[in-house]
mmCIF file of C-alpha atoms in Angstrom:
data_model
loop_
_atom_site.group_PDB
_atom_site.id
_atom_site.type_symbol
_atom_site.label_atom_id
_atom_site.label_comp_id
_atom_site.label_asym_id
_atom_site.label_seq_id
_atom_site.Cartn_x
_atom_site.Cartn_y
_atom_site.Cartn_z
ATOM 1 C CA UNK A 1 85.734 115.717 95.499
ATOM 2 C CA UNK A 2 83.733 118.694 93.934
ATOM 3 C CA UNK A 3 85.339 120.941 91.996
ATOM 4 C CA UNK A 4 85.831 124.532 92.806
ATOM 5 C CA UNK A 5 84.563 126.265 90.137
ATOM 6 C CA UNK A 6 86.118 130.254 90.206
ATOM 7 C CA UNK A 7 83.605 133.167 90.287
ATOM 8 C CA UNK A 8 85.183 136.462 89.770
ATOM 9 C CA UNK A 9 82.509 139.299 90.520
ATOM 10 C CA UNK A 10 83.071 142.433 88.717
ATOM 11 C CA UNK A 11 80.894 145.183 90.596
ATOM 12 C CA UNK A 12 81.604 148.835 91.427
ATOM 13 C CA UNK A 13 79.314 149.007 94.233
ATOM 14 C CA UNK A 14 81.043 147.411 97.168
ATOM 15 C CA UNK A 15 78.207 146.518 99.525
ATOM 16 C CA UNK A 16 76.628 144.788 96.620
ATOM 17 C CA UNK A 17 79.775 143.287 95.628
ATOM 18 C CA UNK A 18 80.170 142.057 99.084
ATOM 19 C CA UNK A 19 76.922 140.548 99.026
ATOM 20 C CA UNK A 20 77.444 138.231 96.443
ATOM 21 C CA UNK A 21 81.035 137.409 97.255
ATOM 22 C CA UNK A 22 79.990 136.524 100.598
ATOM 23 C CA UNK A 23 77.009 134.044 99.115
ATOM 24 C CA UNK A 24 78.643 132.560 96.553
ATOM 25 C CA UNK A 25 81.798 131.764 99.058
ATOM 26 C CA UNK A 26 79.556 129.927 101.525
ATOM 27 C CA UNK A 27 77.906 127.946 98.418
ATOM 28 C CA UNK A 28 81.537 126.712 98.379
ATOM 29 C CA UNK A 29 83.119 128.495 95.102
ATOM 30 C CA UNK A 30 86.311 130.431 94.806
ATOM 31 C CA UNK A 31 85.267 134.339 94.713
ATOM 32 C CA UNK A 32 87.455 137.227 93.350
ATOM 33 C CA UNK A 33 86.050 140.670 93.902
ATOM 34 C CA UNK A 34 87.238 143.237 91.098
ATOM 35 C CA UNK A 35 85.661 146.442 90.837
ATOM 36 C CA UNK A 36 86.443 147.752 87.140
ATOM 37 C CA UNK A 37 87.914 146.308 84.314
ATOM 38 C CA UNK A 38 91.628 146.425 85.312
ATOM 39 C CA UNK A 39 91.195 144.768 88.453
ATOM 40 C CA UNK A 40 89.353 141.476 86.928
ATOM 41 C CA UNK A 41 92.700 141.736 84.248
ATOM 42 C CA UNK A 42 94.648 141.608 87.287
ATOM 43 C CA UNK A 43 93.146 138.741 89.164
ATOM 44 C CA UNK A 44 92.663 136.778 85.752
ATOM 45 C CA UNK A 45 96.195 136.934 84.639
ATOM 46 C CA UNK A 46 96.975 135.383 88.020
ATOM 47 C CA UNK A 47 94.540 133.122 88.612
ATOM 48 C CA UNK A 48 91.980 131.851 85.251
ATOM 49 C CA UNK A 49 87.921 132.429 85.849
ATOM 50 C CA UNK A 50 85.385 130.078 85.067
ATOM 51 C CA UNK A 51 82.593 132.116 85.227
ATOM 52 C CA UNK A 52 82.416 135.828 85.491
ATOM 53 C CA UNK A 53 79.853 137.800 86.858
ATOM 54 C CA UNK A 54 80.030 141.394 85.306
ATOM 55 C CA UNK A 55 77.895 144.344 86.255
ATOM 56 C CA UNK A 56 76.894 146.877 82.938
ATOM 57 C CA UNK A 57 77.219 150.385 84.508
ATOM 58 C CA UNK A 58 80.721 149.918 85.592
ATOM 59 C CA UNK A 59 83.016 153.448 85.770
ATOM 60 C CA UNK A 60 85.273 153.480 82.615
ATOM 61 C CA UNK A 61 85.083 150.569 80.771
ATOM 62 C CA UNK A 62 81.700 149.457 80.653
ATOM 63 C CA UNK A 63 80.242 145.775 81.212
ATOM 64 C CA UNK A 64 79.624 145.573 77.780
ATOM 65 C CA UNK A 65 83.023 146.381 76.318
ATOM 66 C CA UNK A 66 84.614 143.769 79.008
ATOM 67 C CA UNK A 67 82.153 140.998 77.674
ATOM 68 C CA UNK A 68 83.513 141.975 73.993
ATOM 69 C CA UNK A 69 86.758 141.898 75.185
ATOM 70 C CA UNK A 70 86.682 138.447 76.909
ATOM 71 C CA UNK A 71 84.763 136.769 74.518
ATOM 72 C CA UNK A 72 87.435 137.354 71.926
ATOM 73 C CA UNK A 73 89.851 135.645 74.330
ATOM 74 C CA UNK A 74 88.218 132.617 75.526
ATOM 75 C CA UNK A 75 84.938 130.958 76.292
ATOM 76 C CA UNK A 76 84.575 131.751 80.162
ATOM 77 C CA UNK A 77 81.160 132.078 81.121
ATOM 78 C CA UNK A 78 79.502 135.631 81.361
ATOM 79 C CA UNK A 79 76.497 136.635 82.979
ATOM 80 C CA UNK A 80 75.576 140.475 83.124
ATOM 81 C CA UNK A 81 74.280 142.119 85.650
ATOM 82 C CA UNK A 82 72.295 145.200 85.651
ATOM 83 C CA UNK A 83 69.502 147.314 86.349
ATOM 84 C CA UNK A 84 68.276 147.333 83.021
ATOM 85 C CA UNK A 85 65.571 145.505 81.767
ATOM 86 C CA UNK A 86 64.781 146.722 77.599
ATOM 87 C CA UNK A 87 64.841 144.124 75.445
ATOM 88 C CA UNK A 88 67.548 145.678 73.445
ATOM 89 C CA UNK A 89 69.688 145.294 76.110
ATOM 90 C CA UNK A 90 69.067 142.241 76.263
ATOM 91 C CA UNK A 91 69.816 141.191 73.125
ATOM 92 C CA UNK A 92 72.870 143.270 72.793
ATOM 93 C CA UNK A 93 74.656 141.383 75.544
ATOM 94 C CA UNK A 94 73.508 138.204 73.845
ATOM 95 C CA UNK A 95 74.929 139.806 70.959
ATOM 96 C CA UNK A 96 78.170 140.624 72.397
ATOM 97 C CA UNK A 97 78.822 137.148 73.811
ATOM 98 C CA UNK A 98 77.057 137.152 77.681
ATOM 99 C CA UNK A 99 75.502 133.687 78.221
ATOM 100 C CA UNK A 100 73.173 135.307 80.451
ATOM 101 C CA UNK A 101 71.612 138.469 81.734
ATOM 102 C CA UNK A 102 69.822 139.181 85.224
ATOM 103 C CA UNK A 103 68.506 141.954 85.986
ATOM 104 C CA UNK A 104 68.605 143.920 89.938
ATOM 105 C CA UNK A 105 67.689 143.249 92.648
ATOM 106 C CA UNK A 106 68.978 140.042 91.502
ATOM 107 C CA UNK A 107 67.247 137.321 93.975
ATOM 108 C CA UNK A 108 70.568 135.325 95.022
ATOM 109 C CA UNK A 109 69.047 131.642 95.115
ATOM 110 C CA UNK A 110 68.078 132.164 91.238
ATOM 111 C CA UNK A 111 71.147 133.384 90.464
ATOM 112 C CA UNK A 112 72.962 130.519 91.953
ATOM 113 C CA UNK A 113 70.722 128.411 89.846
ATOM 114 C CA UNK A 114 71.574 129.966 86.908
ATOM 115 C CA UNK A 115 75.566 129.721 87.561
ATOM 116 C CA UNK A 116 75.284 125.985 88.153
ATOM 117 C CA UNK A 117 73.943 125.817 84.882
ATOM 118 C CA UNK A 118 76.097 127.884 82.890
ATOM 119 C CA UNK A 119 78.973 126.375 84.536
ATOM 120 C CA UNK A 120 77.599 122.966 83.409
ATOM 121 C CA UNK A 121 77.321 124.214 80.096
ATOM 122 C CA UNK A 122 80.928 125.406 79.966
ATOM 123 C CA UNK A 123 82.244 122.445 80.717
ATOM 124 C CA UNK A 124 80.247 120.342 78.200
ATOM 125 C CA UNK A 125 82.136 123.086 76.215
ATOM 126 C CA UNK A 126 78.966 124.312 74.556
ATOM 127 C CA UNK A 127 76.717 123.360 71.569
ATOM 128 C CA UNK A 128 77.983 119.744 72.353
ATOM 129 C CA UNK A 129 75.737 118.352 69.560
ATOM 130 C CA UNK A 130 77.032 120.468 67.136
ATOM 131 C CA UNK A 131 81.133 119.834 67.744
ATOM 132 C CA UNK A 132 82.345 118.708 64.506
ATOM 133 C CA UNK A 133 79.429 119.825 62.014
ATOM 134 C CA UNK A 134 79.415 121.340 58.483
ATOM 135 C CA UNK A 135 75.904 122.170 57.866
ATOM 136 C CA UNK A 136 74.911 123.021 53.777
ATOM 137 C CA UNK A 137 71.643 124.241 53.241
ATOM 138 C CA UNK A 138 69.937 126.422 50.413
ATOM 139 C CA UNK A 139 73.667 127.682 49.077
ATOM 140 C CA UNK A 140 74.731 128.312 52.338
ATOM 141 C CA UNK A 141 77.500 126.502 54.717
ATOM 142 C CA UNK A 142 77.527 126.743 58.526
ATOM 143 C CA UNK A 143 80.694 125.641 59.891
ATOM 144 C CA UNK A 144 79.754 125.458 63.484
ATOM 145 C CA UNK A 145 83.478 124.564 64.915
ATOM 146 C CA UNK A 146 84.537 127.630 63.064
ATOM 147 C CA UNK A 147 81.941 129.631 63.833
ATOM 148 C CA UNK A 148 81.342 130.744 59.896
ATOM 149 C CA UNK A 149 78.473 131.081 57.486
ATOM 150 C CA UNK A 150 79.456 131.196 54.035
ATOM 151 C CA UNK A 151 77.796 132.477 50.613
ATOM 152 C CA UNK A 152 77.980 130.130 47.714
ATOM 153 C CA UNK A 153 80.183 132.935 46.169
ATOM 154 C CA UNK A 154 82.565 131.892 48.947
ATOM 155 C CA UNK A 155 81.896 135.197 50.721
ATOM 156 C CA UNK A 156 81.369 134.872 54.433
ATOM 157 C CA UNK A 157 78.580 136.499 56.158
ATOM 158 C CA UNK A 158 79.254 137.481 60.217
ATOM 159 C CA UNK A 159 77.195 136.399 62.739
ATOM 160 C CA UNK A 160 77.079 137.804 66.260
ATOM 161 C CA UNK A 161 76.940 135.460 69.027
ATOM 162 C CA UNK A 162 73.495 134.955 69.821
ATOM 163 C CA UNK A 163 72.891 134.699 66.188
ATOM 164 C CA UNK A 164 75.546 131.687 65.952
ATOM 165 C CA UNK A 165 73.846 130.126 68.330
ATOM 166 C CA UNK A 166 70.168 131.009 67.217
ATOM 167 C CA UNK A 167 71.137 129.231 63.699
ATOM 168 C CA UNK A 168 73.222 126.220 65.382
ATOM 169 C CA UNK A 169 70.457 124.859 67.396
ATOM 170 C CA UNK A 170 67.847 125.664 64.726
ATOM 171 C CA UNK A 171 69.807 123.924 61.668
ATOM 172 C CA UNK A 172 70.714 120.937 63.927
ATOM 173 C CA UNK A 173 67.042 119.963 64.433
ATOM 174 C CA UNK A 174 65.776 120.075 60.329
ATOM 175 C CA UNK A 175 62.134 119.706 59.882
ATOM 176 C CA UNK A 176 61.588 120.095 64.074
ATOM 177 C CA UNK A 177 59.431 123.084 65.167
ATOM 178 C CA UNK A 178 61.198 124.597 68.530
ATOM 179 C CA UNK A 179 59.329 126.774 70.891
ATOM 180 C CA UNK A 180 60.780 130.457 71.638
ATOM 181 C CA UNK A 181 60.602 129.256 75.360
ATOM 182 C CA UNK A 182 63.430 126.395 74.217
ATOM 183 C CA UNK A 183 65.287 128.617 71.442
ATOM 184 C CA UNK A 184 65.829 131.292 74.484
ATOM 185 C CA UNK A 185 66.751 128.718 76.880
ATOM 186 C CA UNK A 186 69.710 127.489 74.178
ATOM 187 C CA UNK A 187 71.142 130.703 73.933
ATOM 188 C CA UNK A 188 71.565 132.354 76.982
ATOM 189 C CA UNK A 189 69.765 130.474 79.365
ATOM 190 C CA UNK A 190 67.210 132.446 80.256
ATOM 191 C CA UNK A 191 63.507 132.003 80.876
ATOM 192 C CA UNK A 192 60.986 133.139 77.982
ATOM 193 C CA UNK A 193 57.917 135.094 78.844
ATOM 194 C CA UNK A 194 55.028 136.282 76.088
ATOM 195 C CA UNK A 195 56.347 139.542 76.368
ATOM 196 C CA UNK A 196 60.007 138.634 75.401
ATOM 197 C CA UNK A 197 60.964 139.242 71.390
ATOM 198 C CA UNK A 198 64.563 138.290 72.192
ATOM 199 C CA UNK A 199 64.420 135.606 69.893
ATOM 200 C CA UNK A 200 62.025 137.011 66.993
ATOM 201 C CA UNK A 201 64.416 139.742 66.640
ATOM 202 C CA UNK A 202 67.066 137.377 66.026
ATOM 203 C CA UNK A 203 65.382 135.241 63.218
ATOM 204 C CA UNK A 204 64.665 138.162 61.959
ATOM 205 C CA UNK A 205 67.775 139.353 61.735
ATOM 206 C CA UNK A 206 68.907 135.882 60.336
ATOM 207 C CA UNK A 207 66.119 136.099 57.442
ATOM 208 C CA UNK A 208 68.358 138.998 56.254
ATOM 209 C CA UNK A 209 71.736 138.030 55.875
ATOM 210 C CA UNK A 210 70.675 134.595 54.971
ATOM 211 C CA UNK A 211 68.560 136.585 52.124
ATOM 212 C CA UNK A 212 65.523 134.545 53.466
ATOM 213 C CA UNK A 213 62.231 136.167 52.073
ATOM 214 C CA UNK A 214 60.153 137.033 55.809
ATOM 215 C CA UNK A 215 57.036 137.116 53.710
ATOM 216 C CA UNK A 216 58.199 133.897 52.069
ATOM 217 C CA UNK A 217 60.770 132.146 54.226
ATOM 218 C CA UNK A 218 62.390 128.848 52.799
ATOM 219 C CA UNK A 219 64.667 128.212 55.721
ATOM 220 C CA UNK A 220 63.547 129.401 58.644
ATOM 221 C CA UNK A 221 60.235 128.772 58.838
ATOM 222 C CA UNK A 222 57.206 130.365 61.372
ATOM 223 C CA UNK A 223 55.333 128.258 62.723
ATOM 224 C CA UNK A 224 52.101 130.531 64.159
ATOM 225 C CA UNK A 225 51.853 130.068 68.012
ATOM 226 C CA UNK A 226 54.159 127.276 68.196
ATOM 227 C CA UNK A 227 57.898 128.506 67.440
ATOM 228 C CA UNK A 228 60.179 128.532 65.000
ATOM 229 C CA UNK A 229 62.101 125.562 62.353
ATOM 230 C CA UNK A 230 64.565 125.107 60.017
ATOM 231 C CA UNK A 231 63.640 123.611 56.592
ATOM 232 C CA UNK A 232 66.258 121.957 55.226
ATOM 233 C CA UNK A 233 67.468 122.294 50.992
ATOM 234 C CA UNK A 234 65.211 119.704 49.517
ATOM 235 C CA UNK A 235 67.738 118.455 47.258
ATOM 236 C CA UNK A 236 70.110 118.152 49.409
ATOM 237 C CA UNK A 237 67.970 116.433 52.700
ATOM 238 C CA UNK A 238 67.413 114.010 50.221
ATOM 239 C CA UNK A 239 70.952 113.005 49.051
ATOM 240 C CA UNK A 240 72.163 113.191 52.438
ATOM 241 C CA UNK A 241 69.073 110.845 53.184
ATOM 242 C CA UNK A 242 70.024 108.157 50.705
ATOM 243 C CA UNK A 243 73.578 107.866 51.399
#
């Protein structure tokens, strides 16, 4: 028997909330309407969410501040909806924790697609070929279960989300040039077009606090037209290699 997965749309607008509950219900999940931030609490604290669908411009608390918020409390899925489309926004929701991000008039048969596979994902409880590794590269060490980077002083550098991710999928493929159409895909989901620079901002951003030269790089490497890789510490690849 399938299981009913548990949808809790968080909309201010009640004809579009409507909309979706309505779809989503004869798809055959469980659907909890909740038009701000205290009602989702409400229906949450009696009944847990699998997936929550959260709308940005919400009255009060904002859907940005309720993806922070749940994020810090558990790994439910999160997709944002909104009528923005900037890149920045993009990436800050990314940032923040969202798994996803569509944009209105949101086209109901793709977003169904993209719930079935974040709710996939969540079950496989994420980054499932990264679950128990300690990565050590160039000074650095990415505990992935943990969710840390740390300094070879010991000091720990933080990482938002997306940037987590960005480095988990990219340090667990060494030597392996990934498109940004695949890198994109890993983190939230979503589909890459040319005009995207979700994910060059993020290396970018990486470069820094890993102290990675962007006119030089030694660990995350460009490659021109193709993507992105991680080159791993010579040194060590080759221990590890050996033994």
């Amino acid at each position: 028997m399938r299981v009913q997965h548990h949808i809790v749309i968080v909309e201010d607008d009640p004809v579009t909330r409507a909309k979706l509950a309505s779809y989503f219900l004869a798809e055959g999940y469980k659907v909890s309407e909740a038009g701000d931030g205290e009602q989702m609490r409400a229906i949450m604290s009696r009944y847990p969410a699998d997936l929550l669908m959260i709308d940005i411009n919400l009255p009060g608390e904002d859907g940005l501040k309720l993806t922070r918020e749940q994020r810090e409390r558990s790994d439910v899925g999160i997709i944002l909806v909104t009528g923005r489309s900037d890149t920045i926004d993009r990436i800050v929701g990314l940032e923040i924790g969202a798994d996803d991000y569509v944009t209105k008039p949101v086209e109901h048969r793709e977003l169904l697609a993209r719930v079935k596979g974040l709710l996939r994902r969540v079950g496989k409880n994420r980054l499932p070929q990264a679950a128990s590794a300690t990565r050590q590269f160039h000074g650095w060490t990415l505990e992935v279960p943990r969710r840390t980077l740390q300094a070879a002083d010991g000091t720990f550098v933080e990482l938002t989300g997306a940037e987590f991710k960005l480095l988990a999928v990219l340090t667990a493929n060494p030597g392996q040039v990934l498109s940004r159409e695949r890198l994109l895909h890993e983190i939230s989901r979503r589909e890459w077009d040319a005009s995207d620079r979700t994910v060059d901002v993020l290396v970018r951003r990486l470069r820094r606090k890993l102290q990675d030269n962007p006119r030089a790089p030694r660990i995350i490497i460009t490659s021109h037209g193709e993507g992105y890789f991680f080159a791993p510490d010579a040194a060590q690849h080759a221990f590890a290699s050996a033994n």
